Coordinates of C-alpha atoms in Angstrom, one line a residue:
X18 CA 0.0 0.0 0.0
X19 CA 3.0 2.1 1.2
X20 CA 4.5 2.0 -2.4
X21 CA 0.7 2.3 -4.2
X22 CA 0.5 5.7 -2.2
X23 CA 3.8 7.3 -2.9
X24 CA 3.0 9.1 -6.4
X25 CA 0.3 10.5 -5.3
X26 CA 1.5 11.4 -2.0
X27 CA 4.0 13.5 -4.2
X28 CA 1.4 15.4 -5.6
X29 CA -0.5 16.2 -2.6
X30 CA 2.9 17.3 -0.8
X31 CA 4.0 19.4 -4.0
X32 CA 0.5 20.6 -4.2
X33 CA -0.4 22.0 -0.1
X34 CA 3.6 23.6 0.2
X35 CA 4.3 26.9 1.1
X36 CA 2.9 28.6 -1.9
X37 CA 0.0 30.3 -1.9
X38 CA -2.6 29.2 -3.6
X39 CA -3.4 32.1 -6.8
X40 CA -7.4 31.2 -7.1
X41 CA -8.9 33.3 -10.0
X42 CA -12.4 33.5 -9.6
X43 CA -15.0 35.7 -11.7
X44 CA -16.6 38.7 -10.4
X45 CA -19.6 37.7 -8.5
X46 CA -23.3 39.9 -9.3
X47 CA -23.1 43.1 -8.1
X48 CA -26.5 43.3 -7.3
X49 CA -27.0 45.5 -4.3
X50 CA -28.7 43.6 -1.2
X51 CA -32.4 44.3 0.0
X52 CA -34.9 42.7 2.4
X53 CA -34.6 41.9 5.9
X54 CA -31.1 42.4 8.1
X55 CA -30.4 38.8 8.7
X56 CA -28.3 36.0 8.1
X57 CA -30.4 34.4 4.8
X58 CA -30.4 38.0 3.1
X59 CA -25.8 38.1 3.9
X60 CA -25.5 34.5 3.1
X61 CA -27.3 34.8 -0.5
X62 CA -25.5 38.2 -1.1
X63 CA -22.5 38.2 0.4
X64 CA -21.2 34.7 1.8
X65 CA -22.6 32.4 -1.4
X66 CA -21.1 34.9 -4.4
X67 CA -17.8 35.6 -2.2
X68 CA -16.9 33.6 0.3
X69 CA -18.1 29.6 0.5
X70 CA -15.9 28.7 -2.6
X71 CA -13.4 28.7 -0.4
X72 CA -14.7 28.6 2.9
X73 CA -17.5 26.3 3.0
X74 CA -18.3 26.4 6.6
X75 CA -19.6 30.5 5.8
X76 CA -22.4 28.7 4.2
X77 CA -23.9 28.2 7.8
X78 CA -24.9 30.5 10.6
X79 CA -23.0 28.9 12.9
X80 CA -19.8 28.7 10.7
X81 CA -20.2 32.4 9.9
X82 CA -20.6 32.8 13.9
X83 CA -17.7 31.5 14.7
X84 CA -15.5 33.8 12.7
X85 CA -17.5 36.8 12.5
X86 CA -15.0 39.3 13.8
X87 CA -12.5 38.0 11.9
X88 CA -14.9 38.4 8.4
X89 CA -15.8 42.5 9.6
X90 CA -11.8 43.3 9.6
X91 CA -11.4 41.3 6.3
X92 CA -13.8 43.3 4.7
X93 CA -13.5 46.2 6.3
X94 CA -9.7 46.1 5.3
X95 CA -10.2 44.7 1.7
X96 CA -8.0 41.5 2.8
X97 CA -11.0 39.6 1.8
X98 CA -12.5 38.5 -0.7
X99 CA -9.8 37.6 -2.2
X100 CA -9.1 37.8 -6.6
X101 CA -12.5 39.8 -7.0
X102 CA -13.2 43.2 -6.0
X103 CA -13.7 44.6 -2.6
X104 CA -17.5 44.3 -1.1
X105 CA -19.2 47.8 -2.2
X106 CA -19.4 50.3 0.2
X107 CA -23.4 49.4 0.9
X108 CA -22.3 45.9 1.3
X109 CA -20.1 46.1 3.6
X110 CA -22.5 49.2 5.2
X111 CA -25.3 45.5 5.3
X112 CA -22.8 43.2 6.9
X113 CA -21.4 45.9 9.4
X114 CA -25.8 47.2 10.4
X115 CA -26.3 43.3 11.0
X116 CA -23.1 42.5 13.4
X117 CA -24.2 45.4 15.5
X118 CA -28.1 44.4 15.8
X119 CA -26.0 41.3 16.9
X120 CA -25.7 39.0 13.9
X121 CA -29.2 37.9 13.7
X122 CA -30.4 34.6 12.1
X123 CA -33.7 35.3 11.0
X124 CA -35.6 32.4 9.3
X125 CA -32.5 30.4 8.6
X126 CA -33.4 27.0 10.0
X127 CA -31.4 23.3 9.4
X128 CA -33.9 20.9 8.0
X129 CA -31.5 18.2 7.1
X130 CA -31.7 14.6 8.1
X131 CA -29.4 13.8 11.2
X132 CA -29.4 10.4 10.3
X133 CA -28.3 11.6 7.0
X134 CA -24.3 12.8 6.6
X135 CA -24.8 15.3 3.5
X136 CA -22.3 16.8 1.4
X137 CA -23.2 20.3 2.8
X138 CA -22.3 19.2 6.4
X139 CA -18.9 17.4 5.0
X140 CA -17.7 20.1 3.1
X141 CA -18.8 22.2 6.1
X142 CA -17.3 21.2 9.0
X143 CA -14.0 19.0 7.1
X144 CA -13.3 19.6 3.5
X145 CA -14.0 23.3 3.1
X146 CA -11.8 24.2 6.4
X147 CA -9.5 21.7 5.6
X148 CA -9.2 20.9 2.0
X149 CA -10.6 23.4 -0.3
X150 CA -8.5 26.0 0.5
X151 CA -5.7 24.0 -2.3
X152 CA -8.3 20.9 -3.9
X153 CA -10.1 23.4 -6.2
X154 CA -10.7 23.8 -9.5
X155 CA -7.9 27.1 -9.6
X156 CA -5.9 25.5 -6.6
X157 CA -2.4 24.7 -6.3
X158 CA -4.2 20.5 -5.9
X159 CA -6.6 21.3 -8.7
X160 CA -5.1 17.7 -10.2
X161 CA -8.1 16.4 -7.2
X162 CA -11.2 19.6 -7.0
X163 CA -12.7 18.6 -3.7
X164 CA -14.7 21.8 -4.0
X165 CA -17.8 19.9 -5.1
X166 CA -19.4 16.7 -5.0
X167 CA -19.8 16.6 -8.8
X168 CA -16.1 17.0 -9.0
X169 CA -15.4 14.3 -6.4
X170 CA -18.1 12.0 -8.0
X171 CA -16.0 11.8 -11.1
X172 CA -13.0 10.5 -9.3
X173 CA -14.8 7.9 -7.5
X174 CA -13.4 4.5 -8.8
X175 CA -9.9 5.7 -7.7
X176 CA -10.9 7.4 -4.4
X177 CA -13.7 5.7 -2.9
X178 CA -14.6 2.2 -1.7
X179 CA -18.1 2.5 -1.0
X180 CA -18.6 -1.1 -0.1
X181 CA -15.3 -1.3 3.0
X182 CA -14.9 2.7 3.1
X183 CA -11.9 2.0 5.4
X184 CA -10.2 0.9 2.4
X185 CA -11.0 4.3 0.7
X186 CA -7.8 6.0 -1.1
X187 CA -8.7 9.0 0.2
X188 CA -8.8 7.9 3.9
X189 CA -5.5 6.3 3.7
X190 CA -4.2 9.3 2.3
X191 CA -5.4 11.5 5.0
X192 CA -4.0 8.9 7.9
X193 CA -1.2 7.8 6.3
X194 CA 1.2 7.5 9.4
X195 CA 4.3 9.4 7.6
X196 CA 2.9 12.1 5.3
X197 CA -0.7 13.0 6.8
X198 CA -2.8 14.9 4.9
X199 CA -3.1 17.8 5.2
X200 CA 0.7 18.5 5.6
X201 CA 2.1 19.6 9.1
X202 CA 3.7 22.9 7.4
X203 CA 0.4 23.4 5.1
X204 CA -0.8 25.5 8.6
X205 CA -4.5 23.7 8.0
X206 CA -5.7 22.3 10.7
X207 CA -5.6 18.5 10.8
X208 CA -8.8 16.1 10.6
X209 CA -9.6 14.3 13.8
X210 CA -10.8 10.7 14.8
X211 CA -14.3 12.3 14.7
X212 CA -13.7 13.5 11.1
X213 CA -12.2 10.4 9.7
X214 CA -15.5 8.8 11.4
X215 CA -17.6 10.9 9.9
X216 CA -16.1 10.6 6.3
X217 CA -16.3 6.7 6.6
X218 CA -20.0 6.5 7.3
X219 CA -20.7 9.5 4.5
X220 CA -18.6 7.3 2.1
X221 CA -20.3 4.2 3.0
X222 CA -23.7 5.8 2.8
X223 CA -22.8 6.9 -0.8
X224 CA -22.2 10.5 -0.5
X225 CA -25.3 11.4 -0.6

C-alpha cells in the first residue's frame, strides 16, 4: 500500500507547500442587497457569491458565527475577498448594520436529516476548512477539486470504496502514518478521529 501511495503522496505534498494558492475567480453579481437584516439576506449576497468557494463552513450561521469578527476586519480592510473586488461600500454598510443588531439569524433554520451525513455538512465542517483551500478547480491541488461533490463523484473508482470505506484511497491518504494529509507545514488544521469517522460512514452511505 506504502508503495501504491507514494506518487500520489507526491502530488499532494508538491500541491499543499508553502505557496500560496493564486485562485482566480469571476466577479460575483453586483447586485445590491435588500430585504430583511439577517443571516439568509448576507449569506445569498455576500457569503454564497464571495466567500463559501473557499470557505464552506460561511455557508452556515453557525460557521459564519464563529469567525464573524474576523470576516468584519477582512472586509472592512479589503483583505477579503480575495481575486474579485472589494465588497461595495453598501455591502459592507449591510454586513457591518447586521453585526451590531447582533448577527441575527432570521428564518435560517437546518432541516436536514441527522441520520443523513450530506455533502453540505462534510464540506462544512471537514473539506471546506481543511481541504478546499488547495483541492479546487484554480488550486495549487486542482489535479483532485474537492470543492464539489460533482467533481469528487468523477473521481470515484480511484478514491472511494463504498462497499469497505476503510479501504478508501482517500482515507489512507489523510491517515497515512508518515505524510498525513493535510501537511504539518500546510498551517491547515488536521482532521480528527471524529472527522475520519464521519467521512467513513458518508462514504459508505454513498455520499449522498
Amino acid at each position: 500500500m506504502k508503495i501504491l501511495l507514494l506518487p500520489i503522496l507526491g502530488l499532494f505534498l508538491s500541491a499543499c507547500g508553502g505557496e500560496k494558492s493564486s485562485l482566480k475567480f469571476s466577479a460575483p453579481n453586483n447586485q445590491e442587497l435588500t430585504g430583511e437584516t439577517d443571516f439568509a439576506t448576507l449569506r445569498n449576497g455576500i457569503f454564497r457569491p464571495y466567500c463559501v468557494r473557499c470557505h464552506a463552513q460561511y455557508d452556515s450561521y453557525s460557521g459564519v458565527k464563529a469567525d464573524i469578527m474576523k470576516i468584519q476586519d477582512a472586509v472592512e480592510s479589503n483583505r477579503m475577498p480575495k481575486n474579485v473586488d472589494p465588497l461595495t461600500a453598501s455591502k459592507k454598510e449591510f454586513l457591518s448594520k447586521w453585526i451590531s443588531a447582533g448577527a441575527p439569524e432570521g428564518s435560517v433554520t437546518d432541516t436536514e436529516d441527522p441520520q443523513i451525513i450530506s455533502w453540505n455538512r462534510v464540506s462544512r465542517e471537514i473539506l471546506g476548512p481543511k481541504c478546499i483551500q488547495c483541492h479546487n478547480p484554480d488550486g495549487q491541488a486542482k489535479f483532485l477539486d474537492l470543492s464539489s461533490r460533482q467533481a469528487l463523484w468523477k473521481k470515484r473508482k480511484e478514491l472511494l470504496d463504498f462497499d469497505a470505506p476503510q479501504n478508501s484511497y482517500l482515507l489512507s491518504v489523510i491517515n497515512d502514518p508518515e505524510e498525513p494529509m493535510p501537511p504539518v507545514w500546510s498551517g491547515l488544521q488536521r482532521l480528527t478521529e471524529e472527522d475520519t469517522n464521519l467521512l467513513g460512514e458518508w462514504i459508505k452511505q454513498g455520499i449522498p
